[in-house]
CSV table of C-alpha atoms in Angstrom, one decimal:
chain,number,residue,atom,x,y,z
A,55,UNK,CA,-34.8,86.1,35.7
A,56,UNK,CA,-37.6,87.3,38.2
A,57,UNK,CA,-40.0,89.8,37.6
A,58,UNK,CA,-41.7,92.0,39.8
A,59,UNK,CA,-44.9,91.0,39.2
A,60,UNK,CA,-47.4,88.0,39.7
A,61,UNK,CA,-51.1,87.3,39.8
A,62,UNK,CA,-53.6,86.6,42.3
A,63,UNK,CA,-57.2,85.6,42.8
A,64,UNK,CA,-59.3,85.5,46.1
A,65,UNK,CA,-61.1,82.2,45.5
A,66,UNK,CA,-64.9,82.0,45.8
A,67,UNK,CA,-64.6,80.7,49.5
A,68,UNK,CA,-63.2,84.1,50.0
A,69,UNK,CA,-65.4,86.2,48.2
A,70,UNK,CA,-67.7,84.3,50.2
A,71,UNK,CA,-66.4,85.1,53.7
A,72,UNK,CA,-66.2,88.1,53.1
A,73,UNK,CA,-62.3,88.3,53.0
A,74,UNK,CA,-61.5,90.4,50.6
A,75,UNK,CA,-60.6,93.4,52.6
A,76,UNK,CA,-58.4,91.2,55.1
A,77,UNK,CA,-56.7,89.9,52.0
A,78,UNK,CA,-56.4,92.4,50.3
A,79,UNK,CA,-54.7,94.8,53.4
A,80,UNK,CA,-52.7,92.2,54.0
A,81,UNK,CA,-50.9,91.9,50.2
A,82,UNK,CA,-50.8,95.7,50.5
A,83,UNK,CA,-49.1,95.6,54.2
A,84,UNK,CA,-47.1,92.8,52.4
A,85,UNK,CA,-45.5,95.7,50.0
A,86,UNK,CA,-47.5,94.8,46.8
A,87,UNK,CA,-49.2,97.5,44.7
A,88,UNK,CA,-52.2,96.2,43.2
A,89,UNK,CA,-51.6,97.4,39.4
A,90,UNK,CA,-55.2,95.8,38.2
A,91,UNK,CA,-58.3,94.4,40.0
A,92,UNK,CA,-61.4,92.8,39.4
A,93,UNK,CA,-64.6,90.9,40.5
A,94,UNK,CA,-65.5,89.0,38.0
A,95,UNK,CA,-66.5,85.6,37.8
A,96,UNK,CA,-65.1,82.2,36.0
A,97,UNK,CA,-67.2,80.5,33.6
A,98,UNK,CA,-67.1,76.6,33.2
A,99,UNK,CA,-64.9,77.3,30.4
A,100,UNK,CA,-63.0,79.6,31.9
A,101,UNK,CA,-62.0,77.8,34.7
A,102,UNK,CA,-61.4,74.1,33.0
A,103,UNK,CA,-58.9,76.2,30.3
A,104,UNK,CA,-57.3,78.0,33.7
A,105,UNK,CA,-56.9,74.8,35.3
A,106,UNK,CA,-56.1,72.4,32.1
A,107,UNK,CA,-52.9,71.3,33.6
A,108,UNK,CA,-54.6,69.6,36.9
A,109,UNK,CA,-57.0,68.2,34.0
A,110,UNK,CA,-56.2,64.5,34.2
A,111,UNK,CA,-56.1,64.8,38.1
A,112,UNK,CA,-58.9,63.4,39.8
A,113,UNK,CA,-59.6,66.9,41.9
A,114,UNK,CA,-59.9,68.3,38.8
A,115,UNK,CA,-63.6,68.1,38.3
A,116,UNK,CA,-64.3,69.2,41.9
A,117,UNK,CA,-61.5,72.3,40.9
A,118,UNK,CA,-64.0,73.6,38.2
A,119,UNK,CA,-66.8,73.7,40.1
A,120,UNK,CA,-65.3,75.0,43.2
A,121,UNK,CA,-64.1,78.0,41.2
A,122,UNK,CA,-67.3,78.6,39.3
A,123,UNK,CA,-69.6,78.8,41.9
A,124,UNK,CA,-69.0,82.4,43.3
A,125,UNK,CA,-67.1,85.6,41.7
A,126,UNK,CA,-63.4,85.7,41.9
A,127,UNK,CA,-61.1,88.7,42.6
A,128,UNK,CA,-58.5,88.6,40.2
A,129,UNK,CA,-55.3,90.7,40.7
A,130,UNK,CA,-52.1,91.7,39.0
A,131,UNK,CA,-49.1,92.5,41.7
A,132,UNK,CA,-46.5,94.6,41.9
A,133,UNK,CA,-42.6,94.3,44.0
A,134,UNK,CA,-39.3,93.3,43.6
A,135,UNK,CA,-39.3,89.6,43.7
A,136,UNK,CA,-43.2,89.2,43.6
A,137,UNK,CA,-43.9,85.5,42.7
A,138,UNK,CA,-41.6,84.3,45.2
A,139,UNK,CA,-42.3,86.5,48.0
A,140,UNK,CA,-45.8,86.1,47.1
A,141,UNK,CA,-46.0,82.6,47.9
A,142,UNK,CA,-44.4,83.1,51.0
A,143,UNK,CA,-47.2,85.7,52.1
A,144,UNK,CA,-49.6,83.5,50.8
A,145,UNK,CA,-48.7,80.3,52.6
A,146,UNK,CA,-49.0,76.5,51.9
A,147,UNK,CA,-52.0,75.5,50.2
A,148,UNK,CA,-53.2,73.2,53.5
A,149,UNK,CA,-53.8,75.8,56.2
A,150,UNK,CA,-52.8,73.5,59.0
A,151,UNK,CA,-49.6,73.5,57.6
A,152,UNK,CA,-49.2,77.1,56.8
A,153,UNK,CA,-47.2,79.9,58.9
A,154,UNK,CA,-48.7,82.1,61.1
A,155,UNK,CA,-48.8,85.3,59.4
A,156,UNK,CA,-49.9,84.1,55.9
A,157,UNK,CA,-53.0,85.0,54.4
A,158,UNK,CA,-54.3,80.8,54.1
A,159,UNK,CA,-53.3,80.7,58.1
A,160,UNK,CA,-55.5,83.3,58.7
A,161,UNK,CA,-58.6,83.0,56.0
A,162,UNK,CA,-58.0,79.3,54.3
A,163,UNK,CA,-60.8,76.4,55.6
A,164,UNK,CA,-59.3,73.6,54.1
A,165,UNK,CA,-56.7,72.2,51.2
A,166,UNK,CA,-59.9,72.5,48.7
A,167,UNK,CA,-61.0,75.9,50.1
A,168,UNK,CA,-57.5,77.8,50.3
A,169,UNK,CA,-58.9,81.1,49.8
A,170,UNK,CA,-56.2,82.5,47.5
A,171,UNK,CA,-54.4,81.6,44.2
A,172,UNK,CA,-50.8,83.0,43.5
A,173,UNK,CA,-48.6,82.6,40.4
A,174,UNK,CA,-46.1,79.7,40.9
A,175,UNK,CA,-43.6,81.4,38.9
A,176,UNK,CA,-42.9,84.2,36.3
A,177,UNK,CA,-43.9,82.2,33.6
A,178,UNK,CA,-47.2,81.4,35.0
A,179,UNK,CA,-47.8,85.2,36.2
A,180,UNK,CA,-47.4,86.4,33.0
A,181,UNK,CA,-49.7,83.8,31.4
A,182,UNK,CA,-52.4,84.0,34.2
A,183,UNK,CA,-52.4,87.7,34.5
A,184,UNK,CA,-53.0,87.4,30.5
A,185,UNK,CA,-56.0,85.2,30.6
A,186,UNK,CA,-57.7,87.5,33.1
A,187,UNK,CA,-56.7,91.0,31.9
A,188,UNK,CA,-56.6,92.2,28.4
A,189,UNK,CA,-53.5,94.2,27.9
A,190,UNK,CA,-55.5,98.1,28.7
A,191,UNK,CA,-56.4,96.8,31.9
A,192,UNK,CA,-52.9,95.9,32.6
A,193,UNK,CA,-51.0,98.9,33.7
């Protein structure tokens, strides 16, 4: 059964490019309401427990420290549907192949540097928004 929420992150290439108001207009022009934010910033721990399941990948090490290296703006989103019109907004995870339109079209650099992270189902949104949120900052 969907949900109708899911959870972001503007990745540290983001943060970095100073995309976070491009990104973040264009979830809210996307219909999402933005029901917690933060910038914080992964530790190495934090990001190799995030990222455990890419662990025997051979990105993974690269993963880490790509998403350790800068703060992160993690979000929890709100609409009908949300993981899965989410992903759509968001766009596939190698710009040159993503729709014009979708927030990795527009700010993405590469596969590695993809600007965004978003929930690959409700499962995950629900696990993902709890590792980044206690449940007081989730409203």
């Amino acid at each position: 059964m969907a949900t109708n929420r899911t959870f972001t992150m503007i990745k540290p290439d983001g943060v970095e490019n100073g995309h976070i108001g491009g990104i973040l207009n264009m979830i809210t022009e996307g219909g999402f309401r933005i029901v917690s934010m933060k910038l914080t910033q992964l530790t190495l721990a934090d990001a190799q427990k995030f990222y455990a399941v890419h662990s025997e990948r051979p990105f993974f090490g690269e993963l880490v420290e790509f998403m350790t290296r800068g703060p992160i703006v993690a979000a929890i989103l709100e609409k009908n549907n949300a993981v899965e019109d989410f992903r759509v907004l968001i766009g596939a995870t190698n710009p040159a192949d993503a729709v014009e339109g979708t927030i990795r079209k527009k700010y993405a650099t590469s596969i590695g540097e993809n600007a965004v992270h978003g929930s690959d189902s409700d499962e995950n949104a629900a696990i993902e928004s709890a590792f980044h949120f206690a449940g007081r900052e989730q409203f």
